[in-house]
PDB file of C-alpha atoms in Angstrom:
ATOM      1  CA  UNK A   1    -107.801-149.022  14.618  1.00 45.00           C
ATOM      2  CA  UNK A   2    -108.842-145.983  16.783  1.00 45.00           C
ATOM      3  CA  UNK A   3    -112.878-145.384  17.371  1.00 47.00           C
ATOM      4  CA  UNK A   4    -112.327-142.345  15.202  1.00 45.00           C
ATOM      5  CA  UNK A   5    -111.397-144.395  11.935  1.00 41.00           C
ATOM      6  CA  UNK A   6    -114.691-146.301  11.904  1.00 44.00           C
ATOM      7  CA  UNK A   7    -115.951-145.826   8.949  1.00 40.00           C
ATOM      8  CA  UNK A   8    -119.053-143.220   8.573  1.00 37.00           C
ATOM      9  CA  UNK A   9    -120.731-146.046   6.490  1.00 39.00           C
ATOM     10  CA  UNK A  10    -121.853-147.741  10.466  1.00 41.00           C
ATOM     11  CA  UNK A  11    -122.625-144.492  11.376  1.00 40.00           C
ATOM     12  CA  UNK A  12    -125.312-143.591   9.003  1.00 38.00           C
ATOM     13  CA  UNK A  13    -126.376-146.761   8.518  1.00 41.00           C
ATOM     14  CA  UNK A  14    -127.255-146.860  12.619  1.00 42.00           C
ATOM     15  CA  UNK A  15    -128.835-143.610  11.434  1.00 37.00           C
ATOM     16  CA  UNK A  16    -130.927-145.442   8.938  1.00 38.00           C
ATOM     17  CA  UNK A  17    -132.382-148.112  11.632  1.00 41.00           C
ATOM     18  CA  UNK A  18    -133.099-145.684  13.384  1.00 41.00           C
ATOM     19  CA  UNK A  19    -135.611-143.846  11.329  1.00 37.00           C
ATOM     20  CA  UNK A  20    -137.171-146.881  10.296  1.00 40.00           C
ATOM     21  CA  UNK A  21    -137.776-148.064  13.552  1.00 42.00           C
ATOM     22  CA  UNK A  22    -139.083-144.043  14.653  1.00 41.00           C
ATOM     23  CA  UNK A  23    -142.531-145.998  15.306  1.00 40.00           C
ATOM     24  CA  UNK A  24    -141.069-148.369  18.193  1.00 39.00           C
ATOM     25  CA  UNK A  25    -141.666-147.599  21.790  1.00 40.00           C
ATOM     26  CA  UNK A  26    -138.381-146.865  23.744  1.00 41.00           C
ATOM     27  CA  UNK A  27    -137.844-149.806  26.703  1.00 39.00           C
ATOM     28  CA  UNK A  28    -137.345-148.670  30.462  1.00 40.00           C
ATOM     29  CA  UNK A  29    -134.284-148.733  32.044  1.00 40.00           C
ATOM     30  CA  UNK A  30    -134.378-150.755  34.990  1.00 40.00           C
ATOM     31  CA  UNK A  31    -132.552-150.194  38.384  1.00 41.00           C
ATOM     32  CA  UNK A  32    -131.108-153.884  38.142  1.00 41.00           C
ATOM     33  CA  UNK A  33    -130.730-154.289  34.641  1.00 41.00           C
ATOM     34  CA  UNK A  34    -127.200-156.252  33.957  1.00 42.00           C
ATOM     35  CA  UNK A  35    -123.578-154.201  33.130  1.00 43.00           C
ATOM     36  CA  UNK A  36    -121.934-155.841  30.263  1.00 44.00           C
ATOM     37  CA  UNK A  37    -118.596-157.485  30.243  1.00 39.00           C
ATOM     38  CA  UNK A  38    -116.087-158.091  27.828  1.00 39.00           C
ATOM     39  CA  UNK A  39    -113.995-160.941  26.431  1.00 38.00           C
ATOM     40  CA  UNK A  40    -111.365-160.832  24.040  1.00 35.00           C
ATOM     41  CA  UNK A  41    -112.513-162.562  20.725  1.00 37.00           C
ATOM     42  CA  UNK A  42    -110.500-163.038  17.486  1.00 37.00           C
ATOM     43  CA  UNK A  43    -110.521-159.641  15.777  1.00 39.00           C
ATOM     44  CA  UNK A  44    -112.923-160.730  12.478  1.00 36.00           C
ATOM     45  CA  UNK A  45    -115.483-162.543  14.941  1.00 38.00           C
ATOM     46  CA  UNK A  46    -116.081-159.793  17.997  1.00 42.00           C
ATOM     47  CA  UNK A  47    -118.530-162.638  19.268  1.00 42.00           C
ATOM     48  CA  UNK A  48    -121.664-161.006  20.451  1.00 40.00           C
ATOM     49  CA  UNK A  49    -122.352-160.664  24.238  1.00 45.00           C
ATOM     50  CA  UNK A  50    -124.998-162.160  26.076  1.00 39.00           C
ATOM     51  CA  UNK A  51    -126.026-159.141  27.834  1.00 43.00           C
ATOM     52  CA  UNK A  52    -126.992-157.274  24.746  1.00 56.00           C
ATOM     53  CA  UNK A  53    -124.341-155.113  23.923  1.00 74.00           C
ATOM     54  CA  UNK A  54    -124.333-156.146  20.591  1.00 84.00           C
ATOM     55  CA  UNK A  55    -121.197-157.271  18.246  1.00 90.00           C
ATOM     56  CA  UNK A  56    -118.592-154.773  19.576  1.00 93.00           C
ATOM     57  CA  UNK A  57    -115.895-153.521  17.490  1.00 93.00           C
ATOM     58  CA  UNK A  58    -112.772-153.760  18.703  1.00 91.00           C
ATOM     59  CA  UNK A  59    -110.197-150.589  19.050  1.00 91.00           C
ATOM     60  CA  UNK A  60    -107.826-152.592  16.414  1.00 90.00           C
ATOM     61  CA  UNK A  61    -110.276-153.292  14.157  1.00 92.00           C
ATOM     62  CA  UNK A  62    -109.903-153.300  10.518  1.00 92.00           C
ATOM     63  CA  UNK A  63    -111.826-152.373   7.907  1.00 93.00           C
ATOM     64  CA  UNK A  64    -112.682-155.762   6.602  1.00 95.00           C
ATOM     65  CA  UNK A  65    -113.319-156.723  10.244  1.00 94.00           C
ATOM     66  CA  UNK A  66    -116.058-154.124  10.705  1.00 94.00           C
ATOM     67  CA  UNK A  67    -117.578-154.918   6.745  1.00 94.00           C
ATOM     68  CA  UNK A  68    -117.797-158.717   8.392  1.00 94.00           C
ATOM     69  CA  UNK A  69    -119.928-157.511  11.337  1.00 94.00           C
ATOM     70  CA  UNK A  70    -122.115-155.701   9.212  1.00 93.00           C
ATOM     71  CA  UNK A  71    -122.495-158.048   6.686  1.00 92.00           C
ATOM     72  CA  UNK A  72    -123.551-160.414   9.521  1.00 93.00           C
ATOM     73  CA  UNK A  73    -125.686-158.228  11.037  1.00 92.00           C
ATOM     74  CA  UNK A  74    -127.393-156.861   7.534  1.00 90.00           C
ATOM     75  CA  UNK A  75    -128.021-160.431   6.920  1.00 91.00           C
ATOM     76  CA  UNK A  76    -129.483-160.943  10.444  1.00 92.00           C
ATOM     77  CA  UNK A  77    -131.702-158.189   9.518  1.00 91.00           C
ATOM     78  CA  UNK A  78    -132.825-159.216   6.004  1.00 89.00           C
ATOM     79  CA  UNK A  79    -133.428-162.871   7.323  1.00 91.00           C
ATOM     80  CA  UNK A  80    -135.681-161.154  10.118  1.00 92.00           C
ATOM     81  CA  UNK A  81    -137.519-159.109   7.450  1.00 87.00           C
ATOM     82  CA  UNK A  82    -136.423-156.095   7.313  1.00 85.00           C
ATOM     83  CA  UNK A  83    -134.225-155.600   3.779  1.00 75.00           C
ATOM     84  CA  UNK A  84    -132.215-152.338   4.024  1.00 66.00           C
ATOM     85  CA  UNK A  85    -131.380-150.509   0.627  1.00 60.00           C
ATOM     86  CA  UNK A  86    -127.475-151.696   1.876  1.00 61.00           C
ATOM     87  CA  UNK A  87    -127.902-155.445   0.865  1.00 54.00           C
ATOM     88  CA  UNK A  88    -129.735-154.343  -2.102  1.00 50.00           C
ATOM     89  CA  UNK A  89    -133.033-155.381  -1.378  1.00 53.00           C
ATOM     90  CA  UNK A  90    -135.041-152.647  -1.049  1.00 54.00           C
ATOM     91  CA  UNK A  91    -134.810-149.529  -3.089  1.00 59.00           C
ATOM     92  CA  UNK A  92    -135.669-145.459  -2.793  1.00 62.00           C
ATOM     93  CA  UNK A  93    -138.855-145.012  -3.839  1.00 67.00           C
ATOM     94  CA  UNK A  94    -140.414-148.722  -2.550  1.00 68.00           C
ATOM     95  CA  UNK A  95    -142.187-149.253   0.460  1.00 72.00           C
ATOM     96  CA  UNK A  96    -140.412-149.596   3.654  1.00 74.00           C
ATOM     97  CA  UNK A  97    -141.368-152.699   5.609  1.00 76.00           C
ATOM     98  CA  UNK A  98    -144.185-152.644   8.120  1.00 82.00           C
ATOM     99  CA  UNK A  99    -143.130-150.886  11.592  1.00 86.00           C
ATOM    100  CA  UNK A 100    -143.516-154.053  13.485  1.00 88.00           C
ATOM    101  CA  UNK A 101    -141.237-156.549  11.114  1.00 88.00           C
ATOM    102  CA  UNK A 102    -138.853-153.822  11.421  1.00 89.00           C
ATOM    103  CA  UNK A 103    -139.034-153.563  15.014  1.00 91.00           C
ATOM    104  CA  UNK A 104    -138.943-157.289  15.700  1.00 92.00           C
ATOM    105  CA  UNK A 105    -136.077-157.818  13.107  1.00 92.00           C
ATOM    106  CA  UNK A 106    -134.292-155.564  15.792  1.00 91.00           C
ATOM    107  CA  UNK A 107    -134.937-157.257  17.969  1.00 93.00           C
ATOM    108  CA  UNK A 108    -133.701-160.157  16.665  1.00 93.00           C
ATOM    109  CA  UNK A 109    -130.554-158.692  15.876  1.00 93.00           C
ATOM    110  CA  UNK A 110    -129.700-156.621  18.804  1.00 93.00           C
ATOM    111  CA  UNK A 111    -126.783-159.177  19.605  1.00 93.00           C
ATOM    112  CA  UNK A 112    -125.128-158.590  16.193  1.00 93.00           C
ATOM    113  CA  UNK A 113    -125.279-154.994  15.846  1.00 93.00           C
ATOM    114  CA  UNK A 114    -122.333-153.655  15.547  1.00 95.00           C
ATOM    115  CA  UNK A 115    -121.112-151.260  18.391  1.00 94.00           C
ATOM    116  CA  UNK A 116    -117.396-149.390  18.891  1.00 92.00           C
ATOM    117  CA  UNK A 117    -115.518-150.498  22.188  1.00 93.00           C
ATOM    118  CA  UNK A 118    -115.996-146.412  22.828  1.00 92.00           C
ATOM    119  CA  UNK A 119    -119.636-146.768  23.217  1.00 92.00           C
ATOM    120  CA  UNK A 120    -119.461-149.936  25.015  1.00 93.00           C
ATOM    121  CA  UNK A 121    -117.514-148.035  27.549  1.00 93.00           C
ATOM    122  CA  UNK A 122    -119.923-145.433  27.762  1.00 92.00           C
ATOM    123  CA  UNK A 123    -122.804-147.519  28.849  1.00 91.00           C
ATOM    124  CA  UNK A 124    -121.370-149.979  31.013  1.00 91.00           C
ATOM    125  CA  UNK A 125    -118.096-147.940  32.599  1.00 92.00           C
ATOM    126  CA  UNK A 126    -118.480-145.238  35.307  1.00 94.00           C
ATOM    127  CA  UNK A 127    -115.524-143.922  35.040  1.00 95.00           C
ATOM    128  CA  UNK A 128    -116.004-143.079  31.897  1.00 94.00           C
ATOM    129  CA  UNK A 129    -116.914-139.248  32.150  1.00 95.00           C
ATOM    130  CA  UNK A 130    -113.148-139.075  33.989  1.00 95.00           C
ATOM    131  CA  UNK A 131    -111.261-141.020  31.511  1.00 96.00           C
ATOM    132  CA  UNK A 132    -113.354-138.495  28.771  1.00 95.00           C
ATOM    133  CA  UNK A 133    -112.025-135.602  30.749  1.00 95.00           C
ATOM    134  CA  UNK A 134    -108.650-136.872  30.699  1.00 96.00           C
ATOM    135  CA  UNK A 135    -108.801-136.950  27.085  1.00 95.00           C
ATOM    136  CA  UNK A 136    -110.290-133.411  26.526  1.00 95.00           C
ATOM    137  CA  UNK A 137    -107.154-132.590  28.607  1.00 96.00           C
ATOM    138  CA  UNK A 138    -104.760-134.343  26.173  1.00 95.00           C
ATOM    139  CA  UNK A 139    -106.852-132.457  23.492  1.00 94.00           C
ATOM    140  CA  UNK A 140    -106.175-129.127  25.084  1.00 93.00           C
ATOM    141  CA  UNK A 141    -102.166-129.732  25.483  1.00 95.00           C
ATOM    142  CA  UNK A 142    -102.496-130.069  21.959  1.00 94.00           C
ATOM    143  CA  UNK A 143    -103.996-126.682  21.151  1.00 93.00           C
ATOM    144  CA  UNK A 144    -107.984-127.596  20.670  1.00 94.00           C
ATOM    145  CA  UNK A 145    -110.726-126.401  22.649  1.00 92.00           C
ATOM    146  CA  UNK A 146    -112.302-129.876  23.333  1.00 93.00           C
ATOM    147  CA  UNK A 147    -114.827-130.316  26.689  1.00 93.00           C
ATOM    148  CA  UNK A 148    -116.647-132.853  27.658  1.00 94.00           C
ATOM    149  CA  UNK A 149    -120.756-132.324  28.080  1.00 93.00           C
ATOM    150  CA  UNK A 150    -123.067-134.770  29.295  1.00 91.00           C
ATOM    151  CA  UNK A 151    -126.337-134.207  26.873  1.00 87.00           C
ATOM    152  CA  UNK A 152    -127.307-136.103  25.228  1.00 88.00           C
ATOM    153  CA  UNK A 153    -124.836-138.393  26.393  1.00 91.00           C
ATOM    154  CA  UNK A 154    -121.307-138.240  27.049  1.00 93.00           C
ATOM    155  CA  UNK A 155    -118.815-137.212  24.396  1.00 92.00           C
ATOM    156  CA  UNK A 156    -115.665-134.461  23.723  1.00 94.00           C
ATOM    157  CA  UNK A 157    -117.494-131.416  22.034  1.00 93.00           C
ATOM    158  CA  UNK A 158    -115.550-128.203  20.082  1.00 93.00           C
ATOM    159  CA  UNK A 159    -115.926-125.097  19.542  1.00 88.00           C
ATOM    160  CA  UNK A 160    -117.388-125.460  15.815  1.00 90.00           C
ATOM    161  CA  UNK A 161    -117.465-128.229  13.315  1.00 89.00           C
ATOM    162  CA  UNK A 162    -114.012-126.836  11.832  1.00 90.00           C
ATOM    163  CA  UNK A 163    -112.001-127.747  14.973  1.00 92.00           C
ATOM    164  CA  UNK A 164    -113.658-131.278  15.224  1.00 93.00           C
ATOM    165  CA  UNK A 165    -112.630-132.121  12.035  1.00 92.00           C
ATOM    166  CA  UNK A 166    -109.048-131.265  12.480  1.00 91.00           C
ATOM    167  CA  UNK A 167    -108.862-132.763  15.752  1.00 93.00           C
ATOM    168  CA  UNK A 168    -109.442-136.540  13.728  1.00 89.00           C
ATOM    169  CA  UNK A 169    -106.106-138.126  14.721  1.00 90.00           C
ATOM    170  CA  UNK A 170    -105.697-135.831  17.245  1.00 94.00           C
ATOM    171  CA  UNK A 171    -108.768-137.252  19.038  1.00 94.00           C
ATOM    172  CA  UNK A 172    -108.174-140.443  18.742  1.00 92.00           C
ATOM    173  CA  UNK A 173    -104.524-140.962  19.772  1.00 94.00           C
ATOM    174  CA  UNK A 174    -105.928-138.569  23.176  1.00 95.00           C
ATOM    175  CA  UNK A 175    -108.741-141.265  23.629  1.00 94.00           C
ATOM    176  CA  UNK A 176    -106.213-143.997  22.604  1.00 93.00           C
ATOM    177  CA  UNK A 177    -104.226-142.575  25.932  1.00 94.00           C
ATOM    178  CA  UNK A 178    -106.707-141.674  28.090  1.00 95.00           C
ATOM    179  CA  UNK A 179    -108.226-145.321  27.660  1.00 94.00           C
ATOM    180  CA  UNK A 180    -105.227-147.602  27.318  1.00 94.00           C
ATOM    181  CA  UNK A 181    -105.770-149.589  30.305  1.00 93.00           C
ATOM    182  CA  UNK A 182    -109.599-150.501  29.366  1.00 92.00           C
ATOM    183  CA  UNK A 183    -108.744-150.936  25.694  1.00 91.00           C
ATOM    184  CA  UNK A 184    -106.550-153.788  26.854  1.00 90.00           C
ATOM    185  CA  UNK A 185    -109.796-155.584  28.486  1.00 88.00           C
ATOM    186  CA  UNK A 186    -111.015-155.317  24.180  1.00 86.00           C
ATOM    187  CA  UNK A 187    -107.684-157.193  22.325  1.00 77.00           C
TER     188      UNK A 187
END
């Protein structure tokens, strides 16, 4: 499964964390802070990497195999308590947990978040602004007007919200292409 396909569901839920956790200091980057690498794991499992990167999802992922990381990683979460309204456990309207369980039950968790192979490649690859550009190019062949910016990070931007939603498939075989020799280092 392309990065594209992953279903909006991760998305907003990383969304979610993230305002919960709005109270929690960011950490400084350091100069010699480890670069992840990546080793092929069975598909359902994605085993978690010991550098922190977090549960990654691989590009042939199914759908099933991303609900299993989540459901590992809600639970992870709800163990460490901090119940999300996803597992059921806490509802609109109730109080959110206190700032720090929430903050240390991310903690706790950081190895099991799930995390697409795309953004993996982001932090840890410098090449990836080229291989980005190459698929902007792809994008471009193909009649969109895709460019790569740098703020706030990295990432193929469009002319208006219109031309990013038709470029879906598009997008993803382009990054599929422009990143077929790193995807290999995910299967």
């Amino acid at each position: 499964m392309s990065f594209s396909k992953v279903p909006l569901r991760l998305a907003a839920t990383v969304v979610v964390l993230a305002v919960t956790a709005c109270g929690s200091e960011a950490k400084p980057r350091t100069a010699d802070a480890e670069v992840a690498t990546l080793q092929s794991a069975p598909a359902a499992s994605a085993a978690p990497s010991a550098t922190g990167v977090g549960a990654v999802i691989r590009p042939d992922a199914s759908s099933a195999d991303i609900q299993d990381l989540e459901r590992v990683y809600f639970t992870c979460l709800r163990d460490n308590g901090a119940p999300s309204s996803k597992d059921g456990l806490s509802k609109p309207g109730q109080p959110s947990p206190a700032p720090e369980k929430v903050r240390a039950a991310n903690a706790a968790c950081a190895d099991k978040q799930p995390v697409s192979w795309l953004d993996v490649e982001r932090r840890t690859n410098p090449e990836f602004p080229d291989l980005l550009r190459a698929a902007a190019k792809c994008l471009k062949k193909k009649g969109f007007q895709a460019r790569v910016v740098q703020e706030p990070e990295w990432r193929l931007a469009y002319r208006d919200s219109g031309e990013f939603m038709r470029a879906g498939d598009t997008e993803a075989k382009c990054i599929d292409q422009a990143f077929a020799a790193r995807i290999k280092t995910y299967r």
